[in-house]
Short mmCIF file of C-alpha atoms in Angstrom, two decimals:
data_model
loop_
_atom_site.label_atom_id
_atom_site.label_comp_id
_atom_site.label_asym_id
_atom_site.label_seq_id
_atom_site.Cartn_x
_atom_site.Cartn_y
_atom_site.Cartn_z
CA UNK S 1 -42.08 19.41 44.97
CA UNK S 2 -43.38 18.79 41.32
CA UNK S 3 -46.45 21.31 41.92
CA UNK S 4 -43.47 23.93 43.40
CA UNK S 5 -41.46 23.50 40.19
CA UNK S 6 -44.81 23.46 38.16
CA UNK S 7 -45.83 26.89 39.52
CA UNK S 8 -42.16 28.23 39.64
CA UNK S 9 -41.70 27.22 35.64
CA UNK S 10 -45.25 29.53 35.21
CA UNK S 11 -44.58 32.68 37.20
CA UNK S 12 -41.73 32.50 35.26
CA UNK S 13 -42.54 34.08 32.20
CA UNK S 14 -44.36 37.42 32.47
CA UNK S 15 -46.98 36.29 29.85
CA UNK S 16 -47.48 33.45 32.03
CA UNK S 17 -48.17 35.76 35.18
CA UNK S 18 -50.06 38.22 33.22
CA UNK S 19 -52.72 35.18 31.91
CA UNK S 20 -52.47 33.50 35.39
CA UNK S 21 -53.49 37.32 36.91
CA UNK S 22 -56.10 37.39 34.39
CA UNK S 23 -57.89 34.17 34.85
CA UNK S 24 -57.37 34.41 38.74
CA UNK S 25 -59.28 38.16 38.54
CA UNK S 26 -62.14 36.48 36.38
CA UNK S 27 -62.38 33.34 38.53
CA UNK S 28 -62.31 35.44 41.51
CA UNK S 29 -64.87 38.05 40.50
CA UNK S 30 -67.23 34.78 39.38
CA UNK S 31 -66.94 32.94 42.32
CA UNK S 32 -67.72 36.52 44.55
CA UNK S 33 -70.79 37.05 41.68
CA UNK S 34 -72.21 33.86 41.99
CA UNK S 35 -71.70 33.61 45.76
CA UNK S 36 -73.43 36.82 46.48
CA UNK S 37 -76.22 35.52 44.41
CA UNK S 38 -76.47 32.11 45.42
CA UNK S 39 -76.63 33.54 48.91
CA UNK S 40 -79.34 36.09 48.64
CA UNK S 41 -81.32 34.02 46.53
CA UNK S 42 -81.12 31.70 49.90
CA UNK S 43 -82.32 33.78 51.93
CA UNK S 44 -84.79 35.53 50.45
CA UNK S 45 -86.38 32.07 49.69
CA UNK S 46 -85.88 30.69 53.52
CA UNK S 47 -87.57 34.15 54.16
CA UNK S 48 -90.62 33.31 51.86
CA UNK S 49 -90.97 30.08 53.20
CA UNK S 50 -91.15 31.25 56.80
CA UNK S 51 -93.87 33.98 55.49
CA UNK S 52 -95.98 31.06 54.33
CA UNK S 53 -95.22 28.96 57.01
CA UNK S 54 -96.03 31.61 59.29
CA UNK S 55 -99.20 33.02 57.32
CA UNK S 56 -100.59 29.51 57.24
CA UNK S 57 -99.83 29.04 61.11
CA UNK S 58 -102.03 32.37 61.89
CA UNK S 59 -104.75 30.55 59.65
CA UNK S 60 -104.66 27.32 61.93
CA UNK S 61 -105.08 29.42 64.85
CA UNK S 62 -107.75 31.93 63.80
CA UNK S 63 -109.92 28.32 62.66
CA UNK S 64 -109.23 27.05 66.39
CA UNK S 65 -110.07 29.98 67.79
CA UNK S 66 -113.30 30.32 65.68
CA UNK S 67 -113.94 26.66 66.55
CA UNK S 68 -114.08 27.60 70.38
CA UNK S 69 -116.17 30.57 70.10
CA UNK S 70 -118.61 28.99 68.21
CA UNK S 71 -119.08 26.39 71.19
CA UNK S 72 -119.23 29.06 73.84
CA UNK S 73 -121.70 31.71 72.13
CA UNK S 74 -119.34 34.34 72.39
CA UNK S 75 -115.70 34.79 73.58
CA UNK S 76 -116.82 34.52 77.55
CA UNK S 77 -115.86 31.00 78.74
CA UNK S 78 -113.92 30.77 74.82
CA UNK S 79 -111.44 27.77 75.51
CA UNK S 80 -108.44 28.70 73.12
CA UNK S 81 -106.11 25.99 74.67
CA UNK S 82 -106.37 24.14 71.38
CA UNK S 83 -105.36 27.84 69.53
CA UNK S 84 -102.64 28.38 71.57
CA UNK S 85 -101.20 25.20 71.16
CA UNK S 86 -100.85 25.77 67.18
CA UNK S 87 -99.41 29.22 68.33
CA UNK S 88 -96.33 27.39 70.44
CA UNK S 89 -96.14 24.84 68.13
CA UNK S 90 -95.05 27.26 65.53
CA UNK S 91 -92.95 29.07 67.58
CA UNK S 92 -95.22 32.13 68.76
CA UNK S 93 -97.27 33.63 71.23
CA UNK S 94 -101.11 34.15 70.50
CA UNK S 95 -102.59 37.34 71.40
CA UNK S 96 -106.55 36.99 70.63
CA UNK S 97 -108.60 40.22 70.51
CA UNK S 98 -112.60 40.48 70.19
CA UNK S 99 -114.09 42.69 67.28
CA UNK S 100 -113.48 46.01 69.79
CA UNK S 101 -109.82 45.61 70.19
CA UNK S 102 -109.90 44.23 73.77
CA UNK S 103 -107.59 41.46 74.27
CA UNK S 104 -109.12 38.16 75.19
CA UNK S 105 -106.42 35.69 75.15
CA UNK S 106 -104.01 35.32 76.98
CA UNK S 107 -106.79 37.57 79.34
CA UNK S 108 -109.00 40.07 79.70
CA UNK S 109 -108.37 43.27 80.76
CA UNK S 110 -105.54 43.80 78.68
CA UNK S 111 -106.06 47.26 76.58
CA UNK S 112 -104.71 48.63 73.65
CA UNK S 113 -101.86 50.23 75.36
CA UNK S 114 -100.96 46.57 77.04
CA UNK S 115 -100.35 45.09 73.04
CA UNK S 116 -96.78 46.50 73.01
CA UNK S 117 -95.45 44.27 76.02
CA UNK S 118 -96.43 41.49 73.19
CA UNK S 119 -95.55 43.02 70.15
CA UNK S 120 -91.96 43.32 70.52
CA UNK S 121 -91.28 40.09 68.45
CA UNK S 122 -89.28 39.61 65.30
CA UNK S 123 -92.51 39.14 63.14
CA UNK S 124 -96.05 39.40 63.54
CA UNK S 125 -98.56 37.71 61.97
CA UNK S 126 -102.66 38.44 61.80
CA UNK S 127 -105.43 36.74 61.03
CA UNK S 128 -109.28 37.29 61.03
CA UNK S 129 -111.25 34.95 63.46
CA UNK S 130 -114.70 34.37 61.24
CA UNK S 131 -117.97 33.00 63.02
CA UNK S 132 -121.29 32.41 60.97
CA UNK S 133 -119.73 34.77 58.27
CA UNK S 134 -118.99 37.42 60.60
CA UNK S 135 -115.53 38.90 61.99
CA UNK S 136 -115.88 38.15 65.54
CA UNK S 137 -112.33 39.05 66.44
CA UNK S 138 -108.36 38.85 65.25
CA UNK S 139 -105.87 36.62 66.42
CA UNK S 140 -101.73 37.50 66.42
CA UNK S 141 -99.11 35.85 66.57
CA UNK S 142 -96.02 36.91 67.75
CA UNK S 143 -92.95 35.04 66.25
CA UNK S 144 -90.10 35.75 68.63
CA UNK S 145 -87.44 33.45 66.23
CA UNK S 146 -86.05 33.03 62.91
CA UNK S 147 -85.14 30.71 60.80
CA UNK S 148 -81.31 30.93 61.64
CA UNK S 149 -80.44 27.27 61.89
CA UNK S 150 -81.86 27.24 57.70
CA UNK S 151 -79.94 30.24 56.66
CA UNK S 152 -76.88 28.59 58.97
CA UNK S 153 -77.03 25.51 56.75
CA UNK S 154 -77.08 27.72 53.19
CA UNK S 155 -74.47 29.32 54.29
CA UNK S 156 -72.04 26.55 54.94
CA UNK S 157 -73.15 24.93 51.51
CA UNK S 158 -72.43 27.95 49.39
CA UNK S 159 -69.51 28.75 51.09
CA UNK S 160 -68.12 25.14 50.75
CA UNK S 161 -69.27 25.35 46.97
CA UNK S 162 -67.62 28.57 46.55
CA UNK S 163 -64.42 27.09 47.96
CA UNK S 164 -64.70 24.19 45.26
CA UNK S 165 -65.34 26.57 42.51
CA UNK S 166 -62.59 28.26 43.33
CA UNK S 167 -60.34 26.07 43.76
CA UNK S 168 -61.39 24.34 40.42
CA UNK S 169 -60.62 27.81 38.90
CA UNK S 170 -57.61 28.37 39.98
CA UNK S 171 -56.44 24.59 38.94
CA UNK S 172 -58.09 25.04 35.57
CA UNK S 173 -56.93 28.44 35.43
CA UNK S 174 -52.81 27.05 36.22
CA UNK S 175 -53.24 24.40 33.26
CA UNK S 176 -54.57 26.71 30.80
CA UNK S 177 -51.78 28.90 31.57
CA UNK S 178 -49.20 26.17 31.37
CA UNK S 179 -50.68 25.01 28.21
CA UNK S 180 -50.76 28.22 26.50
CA UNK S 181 -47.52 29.55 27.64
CA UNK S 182 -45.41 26.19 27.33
CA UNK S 183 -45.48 26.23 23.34
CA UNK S 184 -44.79 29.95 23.37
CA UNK S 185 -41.72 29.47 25.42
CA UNK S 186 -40.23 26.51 23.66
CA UNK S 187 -41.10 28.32 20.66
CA UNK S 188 -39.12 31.32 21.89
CA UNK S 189 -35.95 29.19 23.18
CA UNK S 190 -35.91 27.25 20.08
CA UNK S 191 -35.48 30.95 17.82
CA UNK S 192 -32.93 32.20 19.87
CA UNK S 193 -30.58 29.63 19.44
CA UNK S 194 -31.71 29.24 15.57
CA UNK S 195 -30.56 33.07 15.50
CA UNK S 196 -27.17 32.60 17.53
CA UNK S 197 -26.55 29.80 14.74
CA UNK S 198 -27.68 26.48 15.64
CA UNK S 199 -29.03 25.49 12.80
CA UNK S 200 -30.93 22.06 14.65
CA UNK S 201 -32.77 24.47 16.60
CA UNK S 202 -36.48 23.36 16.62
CA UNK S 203 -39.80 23.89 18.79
CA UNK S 204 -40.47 20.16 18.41
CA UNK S 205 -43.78 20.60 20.82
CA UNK S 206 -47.11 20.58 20.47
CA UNK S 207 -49.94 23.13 21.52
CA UNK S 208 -53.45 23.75 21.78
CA UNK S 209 -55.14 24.75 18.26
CA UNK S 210 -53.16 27.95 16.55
CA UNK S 211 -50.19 27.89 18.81
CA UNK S 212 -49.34 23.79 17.54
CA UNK S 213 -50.00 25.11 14.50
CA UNK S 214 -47.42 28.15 15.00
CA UNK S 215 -44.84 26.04 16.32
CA UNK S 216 -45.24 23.45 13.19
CA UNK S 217 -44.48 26.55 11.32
CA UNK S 218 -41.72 27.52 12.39
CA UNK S 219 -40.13 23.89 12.51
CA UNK S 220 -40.96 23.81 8.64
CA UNK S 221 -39.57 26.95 8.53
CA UNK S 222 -36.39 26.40 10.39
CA UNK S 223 -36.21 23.28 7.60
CA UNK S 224 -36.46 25.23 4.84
CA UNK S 225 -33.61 27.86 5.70
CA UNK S 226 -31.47 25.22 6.28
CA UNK S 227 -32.06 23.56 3.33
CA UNK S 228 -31.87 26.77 1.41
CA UNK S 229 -28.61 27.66 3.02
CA UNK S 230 -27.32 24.17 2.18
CA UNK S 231 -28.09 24.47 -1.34
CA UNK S 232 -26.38 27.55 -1.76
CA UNK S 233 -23.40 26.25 -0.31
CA UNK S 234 -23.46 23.89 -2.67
CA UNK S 235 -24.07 26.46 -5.63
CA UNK S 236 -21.66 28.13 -4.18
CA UNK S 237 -19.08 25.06 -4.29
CA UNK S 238 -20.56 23.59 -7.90
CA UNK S 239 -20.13 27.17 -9.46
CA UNK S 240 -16.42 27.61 -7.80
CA UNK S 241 -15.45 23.67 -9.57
CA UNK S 242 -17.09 24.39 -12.97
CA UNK S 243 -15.17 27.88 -13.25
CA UNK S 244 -12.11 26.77 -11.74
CA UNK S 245 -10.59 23.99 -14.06
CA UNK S 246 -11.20 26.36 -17.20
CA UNK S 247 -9.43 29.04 -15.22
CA UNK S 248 -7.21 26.52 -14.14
CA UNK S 249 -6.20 25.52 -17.91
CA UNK S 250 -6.39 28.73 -19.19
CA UNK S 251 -3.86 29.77 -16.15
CA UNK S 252 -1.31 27.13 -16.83
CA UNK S 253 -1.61 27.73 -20.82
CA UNK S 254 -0.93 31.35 -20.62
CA UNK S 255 1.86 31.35 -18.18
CA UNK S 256 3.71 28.53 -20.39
CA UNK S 257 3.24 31.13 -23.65
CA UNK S 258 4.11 33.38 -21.54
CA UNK S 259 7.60 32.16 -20.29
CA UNK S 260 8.29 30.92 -23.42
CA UNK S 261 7.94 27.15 -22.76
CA UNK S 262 5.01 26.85 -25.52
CA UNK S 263 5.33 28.15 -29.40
CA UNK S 264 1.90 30.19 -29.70
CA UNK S 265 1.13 27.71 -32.66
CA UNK S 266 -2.41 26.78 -33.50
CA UNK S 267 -2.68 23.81 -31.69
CA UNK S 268 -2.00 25.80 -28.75
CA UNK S 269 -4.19 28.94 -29.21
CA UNK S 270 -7.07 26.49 -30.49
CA UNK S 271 -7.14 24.65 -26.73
CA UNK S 272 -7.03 27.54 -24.86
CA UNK S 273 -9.83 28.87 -27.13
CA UNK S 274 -12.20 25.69 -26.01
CA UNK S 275 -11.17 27.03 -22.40
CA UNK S 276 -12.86 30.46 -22.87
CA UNK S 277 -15.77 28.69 -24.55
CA UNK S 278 -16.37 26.55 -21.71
CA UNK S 279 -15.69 29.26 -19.07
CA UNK S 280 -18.56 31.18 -21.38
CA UNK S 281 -20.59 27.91 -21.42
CA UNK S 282 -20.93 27.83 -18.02
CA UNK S 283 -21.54 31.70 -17.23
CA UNK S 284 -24.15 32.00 -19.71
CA UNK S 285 -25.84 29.15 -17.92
CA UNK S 286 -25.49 30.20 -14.74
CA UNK S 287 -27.39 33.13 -16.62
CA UNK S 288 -29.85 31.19 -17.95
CA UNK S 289 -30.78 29.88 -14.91
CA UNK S 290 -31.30 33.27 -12.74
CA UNK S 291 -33.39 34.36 -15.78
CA UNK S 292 -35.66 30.91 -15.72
CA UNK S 293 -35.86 31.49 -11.94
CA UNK S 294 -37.58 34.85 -12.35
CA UNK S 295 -39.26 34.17 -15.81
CA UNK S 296 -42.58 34.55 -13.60
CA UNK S 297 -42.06 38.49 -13.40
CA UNK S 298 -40.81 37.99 -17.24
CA UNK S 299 -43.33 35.92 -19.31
CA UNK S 300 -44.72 37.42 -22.06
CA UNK S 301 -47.38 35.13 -22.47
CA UNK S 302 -49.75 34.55 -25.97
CA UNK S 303 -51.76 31.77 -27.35
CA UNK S 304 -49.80 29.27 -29.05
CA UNK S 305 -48.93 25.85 -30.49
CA UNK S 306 -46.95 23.58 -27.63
CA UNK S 307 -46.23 21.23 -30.95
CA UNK S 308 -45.82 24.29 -33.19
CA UNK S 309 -42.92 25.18 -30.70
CA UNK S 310 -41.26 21.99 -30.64
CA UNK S 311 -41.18 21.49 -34.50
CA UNK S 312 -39.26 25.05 -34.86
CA UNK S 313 -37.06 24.23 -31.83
CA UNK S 314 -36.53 20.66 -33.74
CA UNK S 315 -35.55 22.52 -36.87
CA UNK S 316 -33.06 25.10 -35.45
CA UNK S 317 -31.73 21.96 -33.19
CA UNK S 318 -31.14 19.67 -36.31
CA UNK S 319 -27.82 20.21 -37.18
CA UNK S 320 -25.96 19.26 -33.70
CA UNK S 321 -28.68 16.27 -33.38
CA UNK S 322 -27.58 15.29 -37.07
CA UNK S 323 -23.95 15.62 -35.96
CA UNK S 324 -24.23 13.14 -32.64
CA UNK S 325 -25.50 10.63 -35.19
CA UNK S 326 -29.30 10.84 -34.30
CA UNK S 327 -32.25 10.02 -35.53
CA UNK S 328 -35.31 11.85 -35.21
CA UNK S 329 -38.78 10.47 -35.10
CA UNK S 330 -41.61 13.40 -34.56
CA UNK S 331 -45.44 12.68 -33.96
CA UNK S 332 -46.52 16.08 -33.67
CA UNK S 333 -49.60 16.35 -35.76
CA UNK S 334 -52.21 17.11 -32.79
CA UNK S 335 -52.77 20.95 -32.01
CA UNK S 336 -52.04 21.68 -28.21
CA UNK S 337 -52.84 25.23 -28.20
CA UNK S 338 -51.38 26.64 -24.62
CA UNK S 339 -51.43 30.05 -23.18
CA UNK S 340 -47.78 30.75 -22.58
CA UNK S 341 -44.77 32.47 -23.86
CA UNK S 342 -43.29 31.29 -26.60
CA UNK S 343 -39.56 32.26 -26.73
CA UNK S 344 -39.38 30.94 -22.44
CA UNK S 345 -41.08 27.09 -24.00
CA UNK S 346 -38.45 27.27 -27.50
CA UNK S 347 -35.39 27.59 -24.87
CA UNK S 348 -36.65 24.74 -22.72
CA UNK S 349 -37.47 22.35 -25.42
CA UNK S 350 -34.19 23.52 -27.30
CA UNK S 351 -32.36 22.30 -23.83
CA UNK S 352 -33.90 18.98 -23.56
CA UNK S 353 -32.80 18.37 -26.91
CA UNK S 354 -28.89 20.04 -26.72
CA UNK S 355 -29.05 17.42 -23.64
CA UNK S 356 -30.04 14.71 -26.01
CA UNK S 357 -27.82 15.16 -28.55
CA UNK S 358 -24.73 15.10 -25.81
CA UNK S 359 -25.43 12.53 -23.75
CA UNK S 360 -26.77 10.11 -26.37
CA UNK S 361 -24.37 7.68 -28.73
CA UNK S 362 -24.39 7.72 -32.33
CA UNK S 363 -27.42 5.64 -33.89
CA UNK S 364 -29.74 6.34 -30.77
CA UNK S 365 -33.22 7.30 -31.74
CA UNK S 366 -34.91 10.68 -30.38
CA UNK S 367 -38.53 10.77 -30.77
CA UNK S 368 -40.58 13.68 -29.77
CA UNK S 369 -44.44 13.51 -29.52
CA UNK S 370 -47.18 15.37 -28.70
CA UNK S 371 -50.85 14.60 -27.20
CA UNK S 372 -53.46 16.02 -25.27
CA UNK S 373 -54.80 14.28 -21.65
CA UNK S 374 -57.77 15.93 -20.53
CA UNK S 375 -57.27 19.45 -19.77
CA UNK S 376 -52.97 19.24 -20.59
CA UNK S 377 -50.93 19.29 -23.34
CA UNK S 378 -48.26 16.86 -23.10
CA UNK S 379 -45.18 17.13 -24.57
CA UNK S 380 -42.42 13.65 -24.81
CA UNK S 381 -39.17 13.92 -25.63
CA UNK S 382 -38.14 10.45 -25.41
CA UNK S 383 -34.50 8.93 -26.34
CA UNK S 384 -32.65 5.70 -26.13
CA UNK S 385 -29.57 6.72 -24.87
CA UNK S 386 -28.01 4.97 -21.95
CA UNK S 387 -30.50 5.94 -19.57
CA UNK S 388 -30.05 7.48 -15.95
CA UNK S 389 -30.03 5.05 -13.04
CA UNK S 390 -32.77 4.87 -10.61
CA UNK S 391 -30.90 6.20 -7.56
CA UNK S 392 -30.04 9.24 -9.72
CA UNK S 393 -33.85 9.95 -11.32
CA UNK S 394 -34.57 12.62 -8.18
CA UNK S 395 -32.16 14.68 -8.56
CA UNK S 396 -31.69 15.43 -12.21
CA UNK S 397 -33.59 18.80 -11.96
CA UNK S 398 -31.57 19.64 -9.64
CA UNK S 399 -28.81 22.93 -10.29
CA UNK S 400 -25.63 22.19 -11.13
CA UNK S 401 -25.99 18.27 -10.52
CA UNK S 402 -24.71 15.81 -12.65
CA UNK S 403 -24.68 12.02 -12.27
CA UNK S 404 -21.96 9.58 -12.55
CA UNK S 405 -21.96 8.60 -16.07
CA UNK S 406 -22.30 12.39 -17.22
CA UNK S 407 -19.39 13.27 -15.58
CA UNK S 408 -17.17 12.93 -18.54
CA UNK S 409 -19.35 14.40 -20.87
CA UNK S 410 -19.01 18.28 -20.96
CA UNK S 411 -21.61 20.43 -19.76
CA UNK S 412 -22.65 22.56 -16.09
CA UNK S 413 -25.32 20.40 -15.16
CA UNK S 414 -27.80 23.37 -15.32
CA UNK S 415 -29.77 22.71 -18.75
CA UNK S 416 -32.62 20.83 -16.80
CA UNK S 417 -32.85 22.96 -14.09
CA UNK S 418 -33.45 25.72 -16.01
CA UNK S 419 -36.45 23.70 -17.86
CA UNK S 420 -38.21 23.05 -14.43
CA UNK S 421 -38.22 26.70 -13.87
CA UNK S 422 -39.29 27.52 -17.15
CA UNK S 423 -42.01 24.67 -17.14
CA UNK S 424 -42.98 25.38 -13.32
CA UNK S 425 -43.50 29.39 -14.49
CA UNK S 426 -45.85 28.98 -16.61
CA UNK S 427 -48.25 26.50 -14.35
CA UNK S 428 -47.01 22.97 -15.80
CA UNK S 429 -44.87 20.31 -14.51
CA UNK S 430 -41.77 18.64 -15.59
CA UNK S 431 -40.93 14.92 -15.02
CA UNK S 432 -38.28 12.13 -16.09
CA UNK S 433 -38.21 8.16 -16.25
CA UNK S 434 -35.93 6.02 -17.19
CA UNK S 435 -36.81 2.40 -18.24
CA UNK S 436 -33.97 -0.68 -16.67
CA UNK S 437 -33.17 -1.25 -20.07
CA UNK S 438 -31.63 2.48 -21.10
CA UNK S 439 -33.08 5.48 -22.99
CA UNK S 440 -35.01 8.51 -20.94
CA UNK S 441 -38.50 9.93 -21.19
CA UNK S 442 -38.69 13.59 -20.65
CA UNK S 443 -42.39 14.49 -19.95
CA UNK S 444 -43.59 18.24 -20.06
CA UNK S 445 -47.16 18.87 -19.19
CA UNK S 446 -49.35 22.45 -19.38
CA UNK S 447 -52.43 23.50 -19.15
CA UNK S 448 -54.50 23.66 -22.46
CA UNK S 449 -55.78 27.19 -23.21
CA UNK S 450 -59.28 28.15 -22.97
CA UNK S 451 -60.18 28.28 -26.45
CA UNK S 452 -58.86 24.24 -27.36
CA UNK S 453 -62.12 22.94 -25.48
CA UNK S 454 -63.83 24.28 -28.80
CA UNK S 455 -61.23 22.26 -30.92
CA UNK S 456 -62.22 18.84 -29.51
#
């Protein structure tokens, strides 16, 4: 019943009957091959045996019969008993002939003309009968067998090991089948129903070499999309909250001037200013971010100064840090000459610090340093604000997320994603901590340009 289903399951799929077909028609053809060999390599070696058996028989005799002419003087009163005797032994009949031709054994009298009566055997064999170094005479020997019973054995052992073989084929030949074709099915299934919209749709099977390796792929795959599709659902959603409660305000605002239930006065026009700048806010970073996301096909890249960068960015940045009540410590005497563009670095150092100045309290420190470790140039822009919890460090690169405590602090949540993308552009990496105790350590690293190793 299982080997029914088994072989149902594989002539199910036409790839499956087309490799089954194939390795069936090679098994087949080498099983026929090697059979056809095996069995006339048999029996052209049973057949050269018998020749030498046969050749060395005729030798025997032609000694015995030598032997007995010696003793007699001649062939007259010749006993060949003892000759003929090796002749039925082997299996034949011994015709003896003098030097003339004339037939001695089994009697005279016997011509030429008489030999055919004895010569109508399967084989014949000859062989000289030598006295005092002469030819005296011949003897034959008529072999009126063969040697079916050894070919009848070969046969029945190839046969039977043909039979093996190909029944070994044919089970190897089902397994491969079902091993190759198994993956490729559940592979097949599995993208189907990820295309009709099951989203959990997954392989989840192993394979030999490649075809594992395929069906990893497409699992990963399969992840990816549906973490892709999740997070812009989620952009989606984040973008549709930031732009609706400045909408929202700037709705309600409006429609009160509008009905007359609110004087236009200052006041008035002033808040629903702050509406339009935080509607603009968050558009232009929803803009920054699709232009950090392709800054790869967009770098204009040159050699510069990392620490050059960040003391410009530091300058143009001083007045809102000086307004949160900051102050500013800078260690940025070290050279960290980088290949990169310089306007894409000034925007991602000038958003670490807008995000310092907002979410850190009045007579918080900012310091911002900059070393060299090995082959990077590092870049710290370290605060001691109130910190971000642990559970919250993974995600802060993360679009349009904000943690708890930043909640009531205005912004889109966008400022560091757009430095990861700027960072990640230009071959360097981006990376936060947060001590227990509060404050946050924003660490930038890129690779040092060529020409620094002569600067060391």
């Amino acid at each position: 019943m299982i080997a029914d289903r088994w072989f149902r399951s594989l002539l199910g799929s036409p790839l499956g009957r087309r490799l089954l077909a194939a390795f069936l028609f090679v098994a087949l053809s080498s099983v026929a091959v090697l059979t056809a060999a095996a069995l006339v390599g048999t029996a052209q070696g049973l057949t050269s045996a018998q020749q030498s058996d046969r050749r060395a028989a005729a030798a025997r005799t032609a000694e015995a019969a030598s032997v007995a002419y010696e003793q007699a003087g001649g062939w007259t009163g010749a006993d060949l008993t003892a000759a003929s005797a090796i002749a039925d032994a082997a299996g034949a009949r011994l015709i003896v002939q003098d030097d003339t031709g004339q037939m001695v054994w089994p009697g005279r009298g016997m011509g030429p003309g008489m030999q055919s009566m004895h010569t109508g055997a399967a084989a014949v064999v000859e062989a000289p009968v030598v006295a005092d170094g002469q030819t005296v005479g011949s003897v034959r020997l008529a072999f009126t067998t063969t040697a079916t019973a050894g070919r009848a054995v070969a046969w029945s052992w190839v046969l039977g090991a043909a039979a093996v073989a190909l029944f070994t084929a044919l089970a190897a030949a089902g397994y491969v089948t079902r091993r190759l074709t198994r993956p490729l099915q559940a592979l097949t299934g599995a993208a189907r129903r990820f295309a009709a919209g099951e989203p959990g749709a997954r392989a989840a099977t192993g394979g030999p070499g490649e075809l594992g390796e395929l069906a990893t792929a497409f699992d990963t795959m399969a992840d990816d999309v549906v973490r892709a599709d999740q997070i812009r659902r989620s952009l989606a959603a984040d973008v549709a909250h930031e732009l609706r409660t400045p909408l929202a305000a700037l709705q309600a605002g409006l429609e009160e001037l509008r009905d007359g239930l609110r004087e236009p006065d200052t006041a008035r026009l002033v808040a629903l200013h702050d509406q339009t700048l935080r509607l603009g806010r968050v558009v232009q970073d929803l803009a920054d971010l699709s232009a950090a996301e392709s800054a790869a096909l967009s770098l204009h890249r040159t050699d510069t100064d990392l620490a050059e960068i960040a003391r410009t960015a530091l300058s143009a940045h001083q007045a809102p840090l000086d307004a949160a009540g900051l102050h500013i410590d800078t260690d940025l005497t070290v050279v960290l000459p980088v290949h990169a563009d310089p306007d894409r670095l000034h925007q991602a150092v000038t958003n670490l610090l807008a995000n310092a100045a907002r979410y850190c309290h009045p007579g918080d420190r900012v310091a911002v340093r900059g070393h060299r470790s090995g082959d990077l140039a590092v870049l710290e822009i370290a605060d001691t604000g109130p910190g971000i919890p642990a559970d919250e460090l993974p995600h802060v690169f993360q679009r349009l997320w904000r943690g708890q405590h930043a909640r009531s602090v205005a912004g889109s949540g966008i400022g560091l994603a757009v430095v990861r993308e700027l960072v990640t552009a230009h071959g360097g990496t981006v990376s936060a901590a947060s001590p227990t105790g509060g404050g946050t350590t924003i660490t930038i690293q890129l690779p040092l340009a060529r020409t620094a190793w002569a600067d060391r």
